[in-house]
PDB file of C-alpha atoms in Angstrom:
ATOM      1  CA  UNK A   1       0.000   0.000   0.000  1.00  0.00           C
ATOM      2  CA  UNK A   2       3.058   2.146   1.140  1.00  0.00           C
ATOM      3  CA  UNK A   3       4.625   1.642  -2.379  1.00  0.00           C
ATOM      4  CA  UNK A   4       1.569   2.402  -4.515  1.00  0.00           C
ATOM      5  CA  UNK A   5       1.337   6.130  -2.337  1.00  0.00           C
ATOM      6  CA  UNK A   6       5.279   6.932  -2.929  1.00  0.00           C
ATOM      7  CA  UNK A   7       4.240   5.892  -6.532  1.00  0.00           C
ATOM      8  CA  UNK A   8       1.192   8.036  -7.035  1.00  0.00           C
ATOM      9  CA  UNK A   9       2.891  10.994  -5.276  1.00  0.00           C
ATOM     10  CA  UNK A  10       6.140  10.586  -7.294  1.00  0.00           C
ATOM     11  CA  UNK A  11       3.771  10.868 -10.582  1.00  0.00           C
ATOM     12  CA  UNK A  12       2.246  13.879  -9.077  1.00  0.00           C
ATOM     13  CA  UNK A  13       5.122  15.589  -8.160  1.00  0.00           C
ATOM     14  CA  UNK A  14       6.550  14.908 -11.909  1.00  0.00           C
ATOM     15  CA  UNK A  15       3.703  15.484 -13.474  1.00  0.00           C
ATOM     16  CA  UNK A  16       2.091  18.451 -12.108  1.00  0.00           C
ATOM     17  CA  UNK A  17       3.481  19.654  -8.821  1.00  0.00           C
ATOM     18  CA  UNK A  18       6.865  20.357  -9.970  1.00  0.00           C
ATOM     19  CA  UNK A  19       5.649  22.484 -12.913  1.00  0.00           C
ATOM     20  CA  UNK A  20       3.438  24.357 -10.230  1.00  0.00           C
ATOM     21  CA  UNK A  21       5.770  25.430  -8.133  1.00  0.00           C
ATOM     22  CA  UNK A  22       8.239  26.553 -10.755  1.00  0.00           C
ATOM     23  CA  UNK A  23       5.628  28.492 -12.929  1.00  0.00           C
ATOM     24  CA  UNK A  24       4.930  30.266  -9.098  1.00  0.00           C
ATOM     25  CA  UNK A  25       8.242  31.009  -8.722  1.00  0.00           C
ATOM     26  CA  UNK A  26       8.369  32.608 -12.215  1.00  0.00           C
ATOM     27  CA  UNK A  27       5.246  34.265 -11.831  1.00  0.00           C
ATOM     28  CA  UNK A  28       6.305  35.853  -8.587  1.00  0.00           C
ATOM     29  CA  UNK A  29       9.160  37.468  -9.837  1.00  0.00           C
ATOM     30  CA  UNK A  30       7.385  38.414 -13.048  1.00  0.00           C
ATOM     31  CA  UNK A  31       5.218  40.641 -10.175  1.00  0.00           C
ATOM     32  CA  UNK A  32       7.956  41.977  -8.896  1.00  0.00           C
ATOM     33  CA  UNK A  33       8.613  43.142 -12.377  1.00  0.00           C
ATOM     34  CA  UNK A  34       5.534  44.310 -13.055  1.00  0.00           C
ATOM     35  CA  UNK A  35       5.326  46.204  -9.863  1.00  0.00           C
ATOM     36  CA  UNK A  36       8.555  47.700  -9.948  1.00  0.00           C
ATOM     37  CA  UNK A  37       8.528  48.973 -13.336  1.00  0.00           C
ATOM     38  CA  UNK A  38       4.821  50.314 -12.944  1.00  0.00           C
ATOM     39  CA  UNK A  39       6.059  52.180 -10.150  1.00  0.00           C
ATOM     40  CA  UNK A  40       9.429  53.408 -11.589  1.00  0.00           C
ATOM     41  CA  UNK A  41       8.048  54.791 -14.780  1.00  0.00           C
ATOM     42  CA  UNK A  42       5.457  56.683 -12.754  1.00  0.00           C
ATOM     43  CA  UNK A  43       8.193  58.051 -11.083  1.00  0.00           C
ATOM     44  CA  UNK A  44       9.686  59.334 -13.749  1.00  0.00           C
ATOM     45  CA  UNK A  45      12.264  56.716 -15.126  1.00  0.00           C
ATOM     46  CA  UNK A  46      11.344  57.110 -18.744  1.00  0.00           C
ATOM     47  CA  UNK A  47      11.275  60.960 -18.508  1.00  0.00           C
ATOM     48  CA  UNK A  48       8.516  63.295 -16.335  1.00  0.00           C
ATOM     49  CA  UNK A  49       5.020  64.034 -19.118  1.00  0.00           C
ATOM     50  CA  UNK A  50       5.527  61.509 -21.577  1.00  0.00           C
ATOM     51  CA  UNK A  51       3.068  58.593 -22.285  1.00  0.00           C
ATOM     52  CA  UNK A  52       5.153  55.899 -20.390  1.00  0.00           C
ATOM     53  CA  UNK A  53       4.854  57.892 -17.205  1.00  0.00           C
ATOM     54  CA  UNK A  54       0.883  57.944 -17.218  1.00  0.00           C
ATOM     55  CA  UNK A  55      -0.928  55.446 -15.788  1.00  0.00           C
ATOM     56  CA  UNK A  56      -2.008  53.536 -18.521  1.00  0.00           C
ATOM     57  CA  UNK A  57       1.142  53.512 -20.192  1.00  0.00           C
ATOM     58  CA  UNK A  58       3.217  52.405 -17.252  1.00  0.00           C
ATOM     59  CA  UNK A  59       0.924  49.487 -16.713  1.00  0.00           C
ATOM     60  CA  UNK A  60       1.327  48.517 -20.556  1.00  0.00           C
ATOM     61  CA  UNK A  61       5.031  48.483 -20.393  1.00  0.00           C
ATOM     62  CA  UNK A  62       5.262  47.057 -17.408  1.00  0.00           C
ATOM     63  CA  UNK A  63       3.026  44.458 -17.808  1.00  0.00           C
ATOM     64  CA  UNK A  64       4.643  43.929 -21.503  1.00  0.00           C
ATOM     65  CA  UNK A  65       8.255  43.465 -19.695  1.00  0.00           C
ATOM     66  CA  UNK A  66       6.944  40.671 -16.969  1.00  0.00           C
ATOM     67  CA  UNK A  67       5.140  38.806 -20.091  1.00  0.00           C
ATOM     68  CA  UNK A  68       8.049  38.641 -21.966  1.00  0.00           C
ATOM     69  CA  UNK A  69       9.772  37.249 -18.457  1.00  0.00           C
ATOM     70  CA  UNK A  70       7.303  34.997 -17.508  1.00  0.00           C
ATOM     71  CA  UNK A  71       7.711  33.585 -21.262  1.00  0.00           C
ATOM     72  CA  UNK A  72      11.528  33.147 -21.082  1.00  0.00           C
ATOM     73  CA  UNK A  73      11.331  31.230 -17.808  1.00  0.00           C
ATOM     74  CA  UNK A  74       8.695  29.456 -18.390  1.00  0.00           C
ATOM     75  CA  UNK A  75      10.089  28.551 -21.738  1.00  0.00           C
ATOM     76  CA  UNK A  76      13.834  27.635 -20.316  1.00  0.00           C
ATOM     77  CA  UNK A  77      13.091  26.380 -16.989  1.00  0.00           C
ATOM     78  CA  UNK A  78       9.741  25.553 -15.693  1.00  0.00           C
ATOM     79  CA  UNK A  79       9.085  23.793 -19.274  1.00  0.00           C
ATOM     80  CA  UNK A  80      12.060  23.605 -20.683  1.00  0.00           C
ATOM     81  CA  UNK A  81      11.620  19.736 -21.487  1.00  0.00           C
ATOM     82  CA  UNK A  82       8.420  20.457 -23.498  1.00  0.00           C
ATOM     83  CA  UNK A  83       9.185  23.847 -25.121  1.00  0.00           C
ATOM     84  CA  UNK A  84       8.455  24.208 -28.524  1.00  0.00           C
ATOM     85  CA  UNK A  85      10.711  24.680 -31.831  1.00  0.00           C
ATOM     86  CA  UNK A  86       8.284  27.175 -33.753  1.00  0.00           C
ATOM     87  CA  UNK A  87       9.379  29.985 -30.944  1.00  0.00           C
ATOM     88  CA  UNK A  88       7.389  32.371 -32.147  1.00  0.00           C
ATOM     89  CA  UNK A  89       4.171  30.611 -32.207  1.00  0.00           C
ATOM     90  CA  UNK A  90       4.729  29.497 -28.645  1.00  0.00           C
ATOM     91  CA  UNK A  91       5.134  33.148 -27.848  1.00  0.00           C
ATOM     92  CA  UNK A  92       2.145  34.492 -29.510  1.00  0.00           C
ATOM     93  CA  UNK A  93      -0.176  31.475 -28.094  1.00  0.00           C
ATOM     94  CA  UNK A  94       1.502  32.276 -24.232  1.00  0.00           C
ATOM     95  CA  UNK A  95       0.457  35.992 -25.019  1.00  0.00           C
ATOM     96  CA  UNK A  96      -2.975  34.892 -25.816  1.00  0.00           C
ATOM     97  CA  UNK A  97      -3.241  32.678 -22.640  1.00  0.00           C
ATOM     98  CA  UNK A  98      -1.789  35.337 -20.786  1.00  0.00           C
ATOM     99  CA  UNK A  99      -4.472  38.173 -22.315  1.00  0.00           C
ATOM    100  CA  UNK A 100      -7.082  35.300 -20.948  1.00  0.00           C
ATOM    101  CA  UNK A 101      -5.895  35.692 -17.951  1.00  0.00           C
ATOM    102  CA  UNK A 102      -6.075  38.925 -17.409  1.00  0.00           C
ATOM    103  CA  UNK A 103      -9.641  38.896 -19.006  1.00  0.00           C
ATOM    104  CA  UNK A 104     -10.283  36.535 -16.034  1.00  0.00           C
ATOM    105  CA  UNK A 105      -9.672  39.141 -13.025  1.00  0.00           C
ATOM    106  CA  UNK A 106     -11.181  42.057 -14.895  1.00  0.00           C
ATOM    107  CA  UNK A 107     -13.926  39.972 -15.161  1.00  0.00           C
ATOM    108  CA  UNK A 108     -14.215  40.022 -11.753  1.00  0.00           C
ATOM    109  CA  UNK A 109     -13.596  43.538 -10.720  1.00  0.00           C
ATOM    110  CA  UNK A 110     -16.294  44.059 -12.914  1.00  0.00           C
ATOM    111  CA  UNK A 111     -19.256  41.829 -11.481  1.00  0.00           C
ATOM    112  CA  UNK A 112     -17.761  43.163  -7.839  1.00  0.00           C
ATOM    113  CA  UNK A 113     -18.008  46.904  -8.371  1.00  0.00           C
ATOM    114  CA  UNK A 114     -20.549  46.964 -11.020  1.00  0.00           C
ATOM    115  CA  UNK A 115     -22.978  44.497 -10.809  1.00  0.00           C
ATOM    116  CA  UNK A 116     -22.565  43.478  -7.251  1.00  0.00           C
ATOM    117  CA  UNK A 117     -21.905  47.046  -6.133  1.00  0.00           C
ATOM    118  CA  UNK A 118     -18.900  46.329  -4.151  1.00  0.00           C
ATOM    119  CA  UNK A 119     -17.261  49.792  -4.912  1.00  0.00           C
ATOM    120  CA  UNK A 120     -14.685  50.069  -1.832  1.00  0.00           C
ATOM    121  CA  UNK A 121     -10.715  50.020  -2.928  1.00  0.00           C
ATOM    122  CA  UNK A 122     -11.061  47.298  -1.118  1.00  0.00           C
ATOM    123  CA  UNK A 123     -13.322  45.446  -2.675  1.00  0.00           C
ATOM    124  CA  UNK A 124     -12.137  46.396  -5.604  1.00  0.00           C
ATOM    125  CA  UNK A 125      -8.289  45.082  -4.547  1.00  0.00           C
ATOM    126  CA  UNK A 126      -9.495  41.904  -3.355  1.00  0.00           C
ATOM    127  CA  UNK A 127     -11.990  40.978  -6.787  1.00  0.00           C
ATOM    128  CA  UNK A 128      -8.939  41.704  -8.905  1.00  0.00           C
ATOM    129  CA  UNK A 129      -5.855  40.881  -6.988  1.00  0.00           C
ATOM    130  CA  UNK A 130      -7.451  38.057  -4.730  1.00  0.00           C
ATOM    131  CA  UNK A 131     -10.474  36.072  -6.524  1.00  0.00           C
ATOM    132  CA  UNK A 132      -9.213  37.089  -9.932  1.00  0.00           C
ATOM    133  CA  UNK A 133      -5.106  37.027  -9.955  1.00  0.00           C
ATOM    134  CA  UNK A 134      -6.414  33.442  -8.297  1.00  0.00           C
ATOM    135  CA  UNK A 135      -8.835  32.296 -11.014  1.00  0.00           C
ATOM    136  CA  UNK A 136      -7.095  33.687 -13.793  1.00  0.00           C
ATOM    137  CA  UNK A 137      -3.596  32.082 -12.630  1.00  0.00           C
ATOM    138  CA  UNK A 138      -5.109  28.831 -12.745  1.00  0.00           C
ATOM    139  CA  UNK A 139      -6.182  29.369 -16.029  1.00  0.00           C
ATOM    140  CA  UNK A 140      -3.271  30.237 -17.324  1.00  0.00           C
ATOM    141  CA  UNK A 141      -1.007  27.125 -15.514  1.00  0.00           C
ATOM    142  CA  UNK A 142      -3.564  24.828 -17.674  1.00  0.00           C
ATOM    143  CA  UNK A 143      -2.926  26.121 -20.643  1.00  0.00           C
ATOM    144  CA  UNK A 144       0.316  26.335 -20.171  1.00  0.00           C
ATOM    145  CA  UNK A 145       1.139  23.018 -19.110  1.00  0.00           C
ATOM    146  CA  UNK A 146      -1.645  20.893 -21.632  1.00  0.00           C
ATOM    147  CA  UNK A 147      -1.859  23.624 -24.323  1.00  0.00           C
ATOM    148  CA  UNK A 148       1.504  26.113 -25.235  1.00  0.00           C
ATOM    149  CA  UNK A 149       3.841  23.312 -23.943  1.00  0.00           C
ATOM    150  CA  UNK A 150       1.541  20.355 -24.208  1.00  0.00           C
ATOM    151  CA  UNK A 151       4.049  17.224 -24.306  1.00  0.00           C
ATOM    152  CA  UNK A 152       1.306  16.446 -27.596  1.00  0.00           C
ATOM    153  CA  UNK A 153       2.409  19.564 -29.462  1.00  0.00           C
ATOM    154  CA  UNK A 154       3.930  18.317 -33.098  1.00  0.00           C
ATOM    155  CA  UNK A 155       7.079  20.522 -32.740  1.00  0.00           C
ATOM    156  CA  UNK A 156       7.877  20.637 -29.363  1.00  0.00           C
ATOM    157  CA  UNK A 157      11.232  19.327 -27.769  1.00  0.00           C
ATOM    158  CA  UNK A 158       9.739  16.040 -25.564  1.00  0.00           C
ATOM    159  CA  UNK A 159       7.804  14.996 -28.686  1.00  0.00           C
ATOM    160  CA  UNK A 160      10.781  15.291 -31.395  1.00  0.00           C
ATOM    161  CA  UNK A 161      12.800  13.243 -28.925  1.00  0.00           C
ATOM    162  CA  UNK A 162       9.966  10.653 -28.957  1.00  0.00           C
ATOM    163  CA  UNK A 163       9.897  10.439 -32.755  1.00  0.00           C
ATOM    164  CA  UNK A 164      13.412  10.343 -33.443  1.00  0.00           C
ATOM    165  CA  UNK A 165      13.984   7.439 -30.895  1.00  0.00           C
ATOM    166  CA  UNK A 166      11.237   5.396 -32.854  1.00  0.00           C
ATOM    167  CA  UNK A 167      12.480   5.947 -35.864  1.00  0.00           C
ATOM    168  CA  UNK A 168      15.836   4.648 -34.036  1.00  0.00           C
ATOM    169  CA  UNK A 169      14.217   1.612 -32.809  1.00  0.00           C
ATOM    170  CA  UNK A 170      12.198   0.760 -36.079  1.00  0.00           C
ATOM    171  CA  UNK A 171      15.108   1.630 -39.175  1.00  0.00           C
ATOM    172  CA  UNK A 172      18.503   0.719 -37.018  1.00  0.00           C
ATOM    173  CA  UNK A 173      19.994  -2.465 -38.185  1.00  0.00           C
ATOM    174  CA  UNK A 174      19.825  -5.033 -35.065  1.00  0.00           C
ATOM    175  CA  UNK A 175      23.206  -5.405 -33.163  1.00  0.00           C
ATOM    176  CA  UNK A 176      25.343  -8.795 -34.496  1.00  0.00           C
ATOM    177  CA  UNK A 177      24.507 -11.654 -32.088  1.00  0.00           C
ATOM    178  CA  UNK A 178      27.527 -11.908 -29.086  1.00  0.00           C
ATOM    179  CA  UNK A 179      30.335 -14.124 -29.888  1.00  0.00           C
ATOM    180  CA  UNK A 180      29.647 -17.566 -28.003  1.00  0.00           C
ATOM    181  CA  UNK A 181      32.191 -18.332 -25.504  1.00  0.00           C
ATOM    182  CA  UNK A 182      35.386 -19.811 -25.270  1.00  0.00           C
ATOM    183  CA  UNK A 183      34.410 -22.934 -24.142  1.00  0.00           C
ATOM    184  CA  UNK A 184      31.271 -23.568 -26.165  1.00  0.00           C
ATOM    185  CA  UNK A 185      33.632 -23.199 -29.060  1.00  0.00           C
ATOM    186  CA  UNK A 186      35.966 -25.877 -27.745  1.00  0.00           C
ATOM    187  CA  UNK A 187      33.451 -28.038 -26.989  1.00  0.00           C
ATOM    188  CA  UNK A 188      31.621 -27.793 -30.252  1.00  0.00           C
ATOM    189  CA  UNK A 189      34.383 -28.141 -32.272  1.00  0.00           C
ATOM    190  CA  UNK A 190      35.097 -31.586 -30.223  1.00  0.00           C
ATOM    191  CA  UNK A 191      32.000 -32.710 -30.757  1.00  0.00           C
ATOM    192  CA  UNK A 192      31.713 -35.719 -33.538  1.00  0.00           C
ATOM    193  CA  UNK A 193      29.226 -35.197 -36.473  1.00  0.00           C
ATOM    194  CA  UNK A 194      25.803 -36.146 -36.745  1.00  0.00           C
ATOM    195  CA  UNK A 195      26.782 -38.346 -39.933  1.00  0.00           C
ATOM    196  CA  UNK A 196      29.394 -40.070 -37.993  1.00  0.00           C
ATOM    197  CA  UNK A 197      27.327 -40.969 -34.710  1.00  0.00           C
ATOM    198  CA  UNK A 198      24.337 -42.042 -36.640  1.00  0.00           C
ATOM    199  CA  UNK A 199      26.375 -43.977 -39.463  1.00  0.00           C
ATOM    200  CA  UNK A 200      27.125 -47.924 -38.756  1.00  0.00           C
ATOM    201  CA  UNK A 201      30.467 -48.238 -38.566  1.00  0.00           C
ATOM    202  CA  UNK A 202      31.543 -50.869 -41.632  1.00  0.00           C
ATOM    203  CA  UNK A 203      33.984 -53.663 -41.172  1.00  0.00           C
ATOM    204  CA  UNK A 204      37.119 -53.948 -42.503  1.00  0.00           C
ATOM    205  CA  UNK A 205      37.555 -57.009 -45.143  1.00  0.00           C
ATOM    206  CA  UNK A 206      40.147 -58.788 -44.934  1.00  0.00           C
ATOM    207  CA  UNK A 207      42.629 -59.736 -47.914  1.00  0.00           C
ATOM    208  CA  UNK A 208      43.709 -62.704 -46.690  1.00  0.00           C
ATOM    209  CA  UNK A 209      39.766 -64.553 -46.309  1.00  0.00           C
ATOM    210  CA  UNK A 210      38.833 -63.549 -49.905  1.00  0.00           C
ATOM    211  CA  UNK A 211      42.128 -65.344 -51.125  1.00  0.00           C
ATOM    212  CA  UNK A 212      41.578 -68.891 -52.700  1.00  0.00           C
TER     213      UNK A 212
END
């Protein structure tokens, strides 16, 4: 019973657990991005009354920057077994999981302040940044993992591996049969023919009793 658990939770940590906690630990860091550049370009970094020190610019560079992260270590470390060789359409399908995403918690700051009336910053902090970032972090994880770097994807790394290693197994001449040993040789060249075990030895006639 003991050995079918450790089994079960070995598959689950390979499988699924492992790729959690690494896309958190990318995501994380991708916040700290986000938040840091927001917050920086407000400030001023990109030069004071220019469009990447309003609001809505800040947020769209910043947010640009941590996608572009979260795509490069997702890509080379939390899936780097399953990445794909077509680069560019693994990028543009991780931006349009990533869009989802963020469809997700607006989604919810939406049906909290405006159609359940919930208008407190607050409120407002914890539909978007709680129940959403939640929901729509999920979301993306799933796609990530069964869609953008799906181990079924035609060009991606795991399944060229698996193709090449069949085609290894099916066209590859089979290895020459091992050498019998020393003493099977000896033995078999010692060993008398068939013909001459099975064959009735013949007399010898003799000169001398077919002489008149």
């Amino acid at each position: 019973m003991s050995t079918s658990i450790a089994d079960v939770a070995a598959r689950l940590w390979h499988g699924l657990l492992a790729y959690a906690v690494k896309f958190g630990v990318v995501g994380l860091i991708g916040l700290v991005i986000d938040v840091a550049l927001f917050n920086a370009l407000r400030l001023g970094l990109a030069g004071d009354d220019t469009w990447a020190q309003s609001a809505i610019g800040a947020k769209t560079i910043s947010t640009s920057v941590a996608i572009v992260f979260n795509w490069l270590g997702n890509r080379y470390w939390t899936f780097r077994r399953h990445r794909r060789r077509n680069y560019l359409r693994e990028f543009a399908e991780y931006v349009i999981v990533s869009l989802g995403g963020m469809a997700i918690s607006l989604a919810c700051l939406w049906v909290s302040h405006h159609l359940l009336g919930y208008t407190t910053l607050l409120a407002d902090n914890i539909a978007t940044n709680v129940v959403g970032l939640g929901l729509g972090t999920a979301f993306r994880f799933v796609l990530y993992r069964y869609w953008v770097f799906g181990h079924h994807r035609a060009d991606g790394l795991s399944t060229l591996a698996r193709v090449e290693e069949a085609q290894r197994t099916l066209f590859e001449e089979p290895d020459a049969p091992a050498p019998a040993d020393a003493a099977d040789v000896v033995a078999e060249a010692s060993a008398p023919e068939p013909d001459a075990v099975a064959r009735p030895r013949r007399p010898a006639h003799s000169t001398k009793a077919g002489r008149p």
